[in-house]
Each structure stands twice: as structure tokens, then as C-alpha cells.
Coordinates of C-alpha atoms and ligand atoms in Angstrom, one line a residue:
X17 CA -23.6 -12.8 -1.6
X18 CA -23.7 -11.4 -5.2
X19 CA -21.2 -12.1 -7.9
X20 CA -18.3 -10.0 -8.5
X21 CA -15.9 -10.5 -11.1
X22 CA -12.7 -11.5 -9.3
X23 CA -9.8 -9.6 -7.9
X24 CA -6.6 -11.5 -9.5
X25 CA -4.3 -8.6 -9.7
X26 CA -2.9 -5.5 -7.3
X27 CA -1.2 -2.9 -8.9
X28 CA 2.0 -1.3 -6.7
X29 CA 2.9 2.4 -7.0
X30 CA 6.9 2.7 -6.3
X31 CA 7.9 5.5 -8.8
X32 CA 8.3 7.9 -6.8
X33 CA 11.7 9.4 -5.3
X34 CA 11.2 9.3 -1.3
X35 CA 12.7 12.6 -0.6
X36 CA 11.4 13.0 2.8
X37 CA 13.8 9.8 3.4
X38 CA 17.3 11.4 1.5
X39 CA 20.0 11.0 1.9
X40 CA 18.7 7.1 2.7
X41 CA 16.8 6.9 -0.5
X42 CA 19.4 8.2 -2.6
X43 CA 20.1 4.9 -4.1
X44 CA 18.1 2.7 -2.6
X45 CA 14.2 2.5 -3.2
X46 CA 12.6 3.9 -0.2
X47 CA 10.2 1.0 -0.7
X48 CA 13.4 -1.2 0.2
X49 CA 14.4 0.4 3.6
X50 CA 13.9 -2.8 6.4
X51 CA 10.6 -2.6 8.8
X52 CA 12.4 -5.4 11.2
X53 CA 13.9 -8.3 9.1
X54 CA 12.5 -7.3 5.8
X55 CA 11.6 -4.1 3.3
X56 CA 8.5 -2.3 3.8
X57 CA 7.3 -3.2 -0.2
X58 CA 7.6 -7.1 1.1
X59 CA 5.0 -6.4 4.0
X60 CA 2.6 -4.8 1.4
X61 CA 3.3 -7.9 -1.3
X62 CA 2.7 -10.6 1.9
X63 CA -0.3 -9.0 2.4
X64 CA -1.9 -9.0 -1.1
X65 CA -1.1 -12.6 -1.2
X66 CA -2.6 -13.5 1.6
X67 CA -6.0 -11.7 0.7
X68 CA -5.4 -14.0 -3.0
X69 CA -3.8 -11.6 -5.4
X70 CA -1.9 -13.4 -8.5
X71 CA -0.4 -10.9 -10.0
X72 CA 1.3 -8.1 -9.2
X73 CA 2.0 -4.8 -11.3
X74 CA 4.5 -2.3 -10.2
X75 CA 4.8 0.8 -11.3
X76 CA 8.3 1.4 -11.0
X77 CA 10.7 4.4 -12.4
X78 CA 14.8 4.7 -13.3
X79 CA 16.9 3.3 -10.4
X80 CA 14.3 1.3 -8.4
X81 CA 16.1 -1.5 -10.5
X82 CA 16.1 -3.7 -7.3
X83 CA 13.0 -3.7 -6.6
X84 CA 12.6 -6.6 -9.4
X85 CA 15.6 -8.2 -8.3
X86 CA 14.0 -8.3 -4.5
X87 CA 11.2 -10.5 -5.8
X88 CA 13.2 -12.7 -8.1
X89 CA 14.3 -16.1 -6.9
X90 CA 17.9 -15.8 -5.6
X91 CA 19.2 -19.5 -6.9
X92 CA 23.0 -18.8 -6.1
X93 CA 22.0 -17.6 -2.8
X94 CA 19.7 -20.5 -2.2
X95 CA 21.8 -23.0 -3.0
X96 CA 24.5 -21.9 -0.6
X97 CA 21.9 -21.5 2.5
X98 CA 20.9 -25.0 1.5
X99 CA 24.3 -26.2 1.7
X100 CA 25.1 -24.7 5.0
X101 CA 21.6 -26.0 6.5
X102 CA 20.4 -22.5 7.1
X103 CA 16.7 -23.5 6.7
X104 CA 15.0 -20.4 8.5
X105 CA 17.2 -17.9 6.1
X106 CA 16.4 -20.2 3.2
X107 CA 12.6 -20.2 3.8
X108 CA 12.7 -15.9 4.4
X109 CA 14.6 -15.7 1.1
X110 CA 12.1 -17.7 -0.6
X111 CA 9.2 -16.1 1.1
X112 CA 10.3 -13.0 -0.6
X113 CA 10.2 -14.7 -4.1
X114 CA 7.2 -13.8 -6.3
X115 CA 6.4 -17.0 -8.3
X116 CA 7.8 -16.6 -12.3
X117 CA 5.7 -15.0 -14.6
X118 CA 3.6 -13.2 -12.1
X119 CA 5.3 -9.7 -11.5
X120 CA 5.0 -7.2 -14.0
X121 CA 7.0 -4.0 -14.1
X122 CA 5.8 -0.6 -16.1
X123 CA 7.8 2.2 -15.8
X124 CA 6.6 5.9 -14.7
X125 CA 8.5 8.4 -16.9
X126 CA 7.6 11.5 -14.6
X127 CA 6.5 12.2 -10.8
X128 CA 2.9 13.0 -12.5
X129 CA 1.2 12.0 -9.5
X130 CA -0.1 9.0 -8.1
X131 CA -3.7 9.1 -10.8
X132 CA -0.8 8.8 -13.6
X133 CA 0.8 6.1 -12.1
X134 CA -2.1 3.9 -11.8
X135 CA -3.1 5.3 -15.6
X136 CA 0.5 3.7 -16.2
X137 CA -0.6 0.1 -15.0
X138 CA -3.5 0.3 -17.6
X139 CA -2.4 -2.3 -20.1
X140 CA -1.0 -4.3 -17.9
X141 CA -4.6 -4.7 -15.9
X142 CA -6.3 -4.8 -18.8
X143 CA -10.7 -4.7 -18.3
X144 CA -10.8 -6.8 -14.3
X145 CA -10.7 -5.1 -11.1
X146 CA -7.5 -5.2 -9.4
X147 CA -6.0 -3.8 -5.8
X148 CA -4.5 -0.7 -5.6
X149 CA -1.8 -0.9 -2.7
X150 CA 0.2 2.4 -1.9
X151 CA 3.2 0.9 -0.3
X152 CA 4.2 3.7 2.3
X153 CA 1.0 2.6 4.8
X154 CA 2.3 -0.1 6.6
X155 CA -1.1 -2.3 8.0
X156 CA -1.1 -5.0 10.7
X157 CA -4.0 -6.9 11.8
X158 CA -6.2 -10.2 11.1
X159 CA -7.8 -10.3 8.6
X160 CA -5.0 -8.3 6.9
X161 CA -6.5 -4.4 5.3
X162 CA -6.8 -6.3 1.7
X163 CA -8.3 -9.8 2.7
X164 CA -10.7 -7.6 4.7
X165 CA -11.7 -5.5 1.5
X166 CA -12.0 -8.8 -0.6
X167 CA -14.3 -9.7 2.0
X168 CA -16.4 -6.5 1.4
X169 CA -16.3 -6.5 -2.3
X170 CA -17.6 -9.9 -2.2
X171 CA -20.4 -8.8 -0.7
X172 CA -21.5 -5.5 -2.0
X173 CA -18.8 -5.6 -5.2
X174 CA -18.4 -2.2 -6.9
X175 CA -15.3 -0.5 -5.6
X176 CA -14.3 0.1 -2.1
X177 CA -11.6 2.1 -0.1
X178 CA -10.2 1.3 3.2
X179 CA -10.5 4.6 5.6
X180 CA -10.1 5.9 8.7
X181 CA -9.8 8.6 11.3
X182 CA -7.2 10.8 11.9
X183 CA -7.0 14.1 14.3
X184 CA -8.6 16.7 12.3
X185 CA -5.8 19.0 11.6
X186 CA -4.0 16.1 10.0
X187 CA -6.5 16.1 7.4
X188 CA -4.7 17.9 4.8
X189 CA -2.1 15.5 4.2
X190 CA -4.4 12.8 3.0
X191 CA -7.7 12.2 0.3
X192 CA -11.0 12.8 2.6
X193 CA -14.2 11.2 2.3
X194 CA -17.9 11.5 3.5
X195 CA -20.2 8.8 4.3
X196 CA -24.0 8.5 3.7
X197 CA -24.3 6.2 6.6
X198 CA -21.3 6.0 8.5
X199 CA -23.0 2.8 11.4
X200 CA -23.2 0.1 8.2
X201 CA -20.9 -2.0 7.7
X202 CA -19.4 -0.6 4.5
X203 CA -20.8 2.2 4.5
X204 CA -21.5 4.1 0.8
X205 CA -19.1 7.5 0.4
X206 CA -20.8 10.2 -1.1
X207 CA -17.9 12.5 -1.8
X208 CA -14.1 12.6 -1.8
X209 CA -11.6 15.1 -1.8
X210 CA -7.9 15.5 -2.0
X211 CA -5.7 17.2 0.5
X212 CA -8.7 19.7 1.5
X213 CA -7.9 22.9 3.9
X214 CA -8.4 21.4 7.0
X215 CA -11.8 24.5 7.9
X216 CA -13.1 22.4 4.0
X217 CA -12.7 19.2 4.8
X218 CA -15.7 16.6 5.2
X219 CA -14.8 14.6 7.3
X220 CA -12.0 13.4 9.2
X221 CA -11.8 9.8 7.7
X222 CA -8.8 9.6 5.1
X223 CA -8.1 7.4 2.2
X224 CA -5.4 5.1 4.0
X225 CA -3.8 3.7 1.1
X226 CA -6.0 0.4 0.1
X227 CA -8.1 0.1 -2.7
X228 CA -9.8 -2.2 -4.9
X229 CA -11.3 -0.2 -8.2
X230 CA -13.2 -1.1 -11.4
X231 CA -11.4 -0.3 -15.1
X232 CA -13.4 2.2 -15.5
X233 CA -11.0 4.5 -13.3
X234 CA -8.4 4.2 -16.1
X235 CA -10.9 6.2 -18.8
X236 CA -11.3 8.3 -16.1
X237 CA -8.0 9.0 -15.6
X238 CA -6.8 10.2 -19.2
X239 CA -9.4 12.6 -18.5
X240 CA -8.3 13.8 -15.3
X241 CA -6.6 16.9 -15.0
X242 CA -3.9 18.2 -12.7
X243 CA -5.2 18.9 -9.3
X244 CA -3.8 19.4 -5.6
X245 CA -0.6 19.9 -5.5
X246 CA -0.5 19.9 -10.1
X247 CA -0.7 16.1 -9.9
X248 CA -3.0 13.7 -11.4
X249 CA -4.5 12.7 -8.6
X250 CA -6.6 9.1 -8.7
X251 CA -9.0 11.3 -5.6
X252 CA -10.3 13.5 -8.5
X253 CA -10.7 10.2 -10.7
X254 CA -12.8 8.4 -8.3
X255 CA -14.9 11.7 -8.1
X256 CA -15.4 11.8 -11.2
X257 CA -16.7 7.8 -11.6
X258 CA -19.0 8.7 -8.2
X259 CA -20.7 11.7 -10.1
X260 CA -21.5 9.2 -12.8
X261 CA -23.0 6.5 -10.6
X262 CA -20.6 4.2 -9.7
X263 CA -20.4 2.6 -5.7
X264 CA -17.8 3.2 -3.5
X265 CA -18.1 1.8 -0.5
X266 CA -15.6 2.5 2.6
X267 CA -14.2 -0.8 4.6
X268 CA -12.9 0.9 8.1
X269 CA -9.4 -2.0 8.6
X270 CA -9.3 -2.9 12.7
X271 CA -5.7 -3.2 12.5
X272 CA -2.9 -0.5 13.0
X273 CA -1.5 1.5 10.2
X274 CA 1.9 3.2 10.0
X275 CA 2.7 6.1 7.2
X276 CA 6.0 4.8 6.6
X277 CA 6.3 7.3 4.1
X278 CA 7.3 9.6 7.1
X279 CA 10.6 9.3 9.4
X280 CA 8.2 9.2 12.5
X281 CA 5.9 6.5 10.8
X282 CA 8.4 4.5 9.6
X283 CA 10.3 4.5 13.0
X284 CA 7.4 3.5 15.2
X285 CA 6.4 0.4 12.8
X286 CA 10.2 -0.4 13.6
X287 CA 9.4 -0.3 17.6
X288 CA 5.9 -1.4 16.8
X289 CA 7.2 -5.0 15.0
X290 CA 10.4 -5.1 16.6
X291 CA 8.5 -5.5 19.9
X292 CA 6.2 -8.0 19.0
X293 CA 9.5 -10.2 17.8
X294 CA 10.4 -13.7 19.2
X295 CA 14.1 -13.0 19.1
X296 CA 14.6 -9.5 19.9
X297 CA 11.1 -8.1 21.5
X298 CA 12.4 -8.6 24.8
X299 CA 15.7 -6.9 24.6
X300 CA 14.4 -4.0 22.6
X301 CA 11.6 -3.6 25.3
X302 CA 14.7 -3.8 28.2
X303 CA 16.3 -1.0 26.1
X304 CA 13.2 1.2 25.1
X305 CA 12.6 1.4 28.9
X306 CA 16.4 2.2 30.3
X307 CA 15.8 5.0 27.6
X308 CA 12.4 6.5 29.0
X309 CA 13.1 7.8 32.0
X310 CA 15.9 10.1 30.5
X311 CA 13.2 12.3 28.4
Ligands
LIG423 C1 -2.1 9.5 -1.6 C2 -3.5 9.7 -2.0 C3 -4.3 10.2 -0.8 C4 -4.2 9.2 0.3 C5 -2.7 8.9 0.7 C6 -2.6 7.8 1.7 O1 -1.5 10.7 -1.3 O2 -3.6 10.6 -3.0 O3 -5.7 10.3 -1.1 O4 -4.9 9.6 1.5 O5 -2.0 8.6 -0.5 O6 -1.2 7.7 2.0 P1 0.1 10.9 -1.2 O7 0.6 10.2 0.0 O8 0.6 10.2 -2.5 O9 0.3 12.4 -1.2

């Protein structure tokens, strides 16, 4: 095992305005809607934290206001659960609490894409790796996506992207890469694309949403002009620190992943965690069934 310099903080995109979930996302942040008993964006958080993240940067925009209040202690609320001896609530409100001092919030003044919304988290990362999370994929499994990648970038450090395979004509709806040698373990990606025609595209192994990058992206970035879609895409960054040399290696996660940043996706990580529930798996399995036979 070689020496990496450590991965201490994870950077959140949560700008944008979830209009494939309006009216819903109207006023609340889309990142707030409930997977089960809590919002997607606190999956994501429990996740990073598990894998050792510190510190957390969101890159947040006008009216995702409670997004900071979601992660603040709650000591009002506490107090009162406390006093009624509601210990499980009490624990799931705390569990929700990022620790003081360790949540920083920049703000995204356009949709520019998601390359300038990591490009907005540049000061507050300062010259260290950190985690890039993208909040709408939704991942499940042990080790969890990130710990997984830590794992990985322990090992062969540089920066390394969690993929994986989707049908082919789902292709264009995602960053594509193409691996030199795709048995090894992490395998080294020799090109990347975003959101190719499906006849162009390399492969069919997408970027699914978990990354863990060097600084050198964010010089990259200010450099990086529009591209699929007009956007500043991070893809087109990461191209450009491949062409001059840099590693990326791709860690394929064993666990599921929902797109919860579609109705569909976003539904079946609903069924998907709601089944696997102590206290309502059964019932909701009792009711899925009566349904079935109907369609
Ligand atoms: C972004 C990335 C893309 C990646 C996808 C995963 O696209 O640009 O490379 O495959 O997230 O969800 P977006 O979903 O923002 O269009």
C-alpha cells in the first residue's frame, strides 16, 4: 500500500432545481424528499461518514435554505423527545446532525452545470483530495460505494470513479468511460465522455455518481468550456487532467444504485428500502403482492 494524502472532505452538489420532480420540488429541495424514514441527501451524508469523511461542502443555491437546517442540531426538538422518553426518534434526529463546525455551505449563483458547481467548492477544499458525491444516486451495499473507493485509492491513490453498466441505449443520459483492462481490480480508464450518442459511445459503463479527485480538477475547471448540453461539465474536466497524465482508475460498487433523480428511480429505492424494513417490510410486501396480480 502506497501513501496517499488523505480524503478528509466530500463535496455535495445540491444547486440544482429538480424539475423532473415539480410540482414536489417547488419548495422543497428535491435532495429533501424521504427515501423511507429519512431524505435522500441524509443516505448520501451517512454514507460519506461511514467511509471517514470530516467535512462536508455543499454546494447549495436560493431556497435550499433547509438543507442546512436538516443537518443542524435540533435542541428544542431534542429536548422535548428526551422528555417524553422517545429515545429511537431522539437518536434518528441526532443521527441526522452533522457535528458543529464541519458543514460548509457555498452557494451556486447559476445552473452552470455540475463542472461549475464543483469549481464553486474550490476554496472551501482548498489543495487535498476530497469526495465528490452527486446526491440523486442512491447506493446500498457493504462496504458502502465511498468506503469501497477509499479502499481503492488507498491502494493505487490518484483519482478514481465508481462505474458501472447500464443497457446500452441508456448510455446517453450519463458520462461514459473506457477501460484499458477492464478484469483488474481497478481498472485504469483511458477515456471519458459526456452524454455520447448512444452509436459513439465507448462503452457501456457510466460514471454513477461517486468520485474521489485531486485539486488539480479545479484549474482544470476554470478552463473548461461549455459542453453537452452548454454546461460545464466536470466529464470534460477529468478529460482534460487524463490527457495530461493523471490516473483515473474505475472502482466497479457491488451494491445497488437507484437514480433518484428520476420518478421511477426514486420510487423503486422507496419499495427497494421499505421492503427491507423491520417495521413495515412485511405489510408493504402483503400489499405489493394483493396489487400484482391486477396488472
Ligand atoms: C452527472 C455527470 C455524469 C454522470 C451522472 C450520474 O450528470 O455529469 O457524468 O454519469 O451525473 O448521475 P447529470 O445527472 O448531472 O446530468
Amino acid at each position: 500500500m502506497s501513501e496517499q494524502a488523505r480524503v478528509r472532505k466530500a463535496v455535495l452538489p445540491v444547486a440544482g432545481l429538480g424539475t423532473r420532480f415539480l410540482p414536489a420540488s417547488k419548495a422543497v429541495a428535491k435532495e429533501l424528499l424521504p427515501v423511507l424514514d429519512r431524505p435522500v441527501l441524509q443516505w448520501v451524508v451517512e454514507e460519506a461518514l461511514q467511509a471517514g469523511i470530516e467535512e462536508f461542502v455543499f454546494v447549495t443555491s436560493r431556497g435550499k435554505e433547509a438543507i442546512a437546517d436538516h443537518f443542524d442540531a435540533h435542541p428544542l426538538l431534542e429536548k422535548t423527545l428526551e422528555r417524553k422518553g422517545k429515545q429511537a426518534l431522539l437518536q434518528a434526529v441526532r443521527a441526522a446532525t452533522i457535528e458543529a463546525g464541519r458543514a460548509i455551505f457555498v452557494r451556486q449563483d447559476a445552473p452552470r452545470g455540475l463542472g461549475h458547481a464543483v469549481l464553486c467548492a474550490r476554496a472551501a477544499v482548498g489543495d487535498e483530495p476530497f469526495a465528490l458525491l452527486l446526491p440523486d444516486m442512491l447506493m446500498r451495499g457493504q462496504p458502502n460505494c465511498l468506503a469501497g473507493m477509499m479502499q481503492a485509492y488507498a491502494a493505487v491513490g490518484g483519482n478514481i470513479i465508481a462505474v458501472e453498466e447500464v443497457p446500452r441505449e441508456e448510455v446517453n443520459k450519463y458520462g461514459v468511460v473506457a477501460l484499458e483492462d477492464a478484469d483488474a481490480e481497478t481498472p485504469r480508464i483511458t477515456a471519458m465522455v459526456e452524454k455520447p450518442a448512444v452509436a459513439d459511445a465507448p462503452s457501456n459503463l457510466i460514471i454513477s455518481g461517486r468520485y474521489i479527485l485531486q485539486p488539480r480538477i479545479f484549474t482544470l475547471l476554470e478552463r473548461t468550456m461549455p459542453g453537452a448540453g452548454g454546461e460545464i461539465q466536470l466529464t470534460d474536466a477529468m478529460l482534460a487532467a487524463l490527457d495530461e497524465g493523471a490516473p483515473f482508475h474505475a472502482y466497479r460498487f457491488g451494491g445497488e444504485t437507484f437514480d433518484c433523480g428520476s420518478k421511477l428511480g426514486f420510487l423503486q429505492a422507496n419499495v427497494a428500502f421499505g421492503l427491507d424494513d423491520a417495521d413495515v417490510g412485511t405489510a408493504l410486501a402483503t400489499f405489493i403482492r394483493q396489487r400484482l396480480p391486477q396488472r
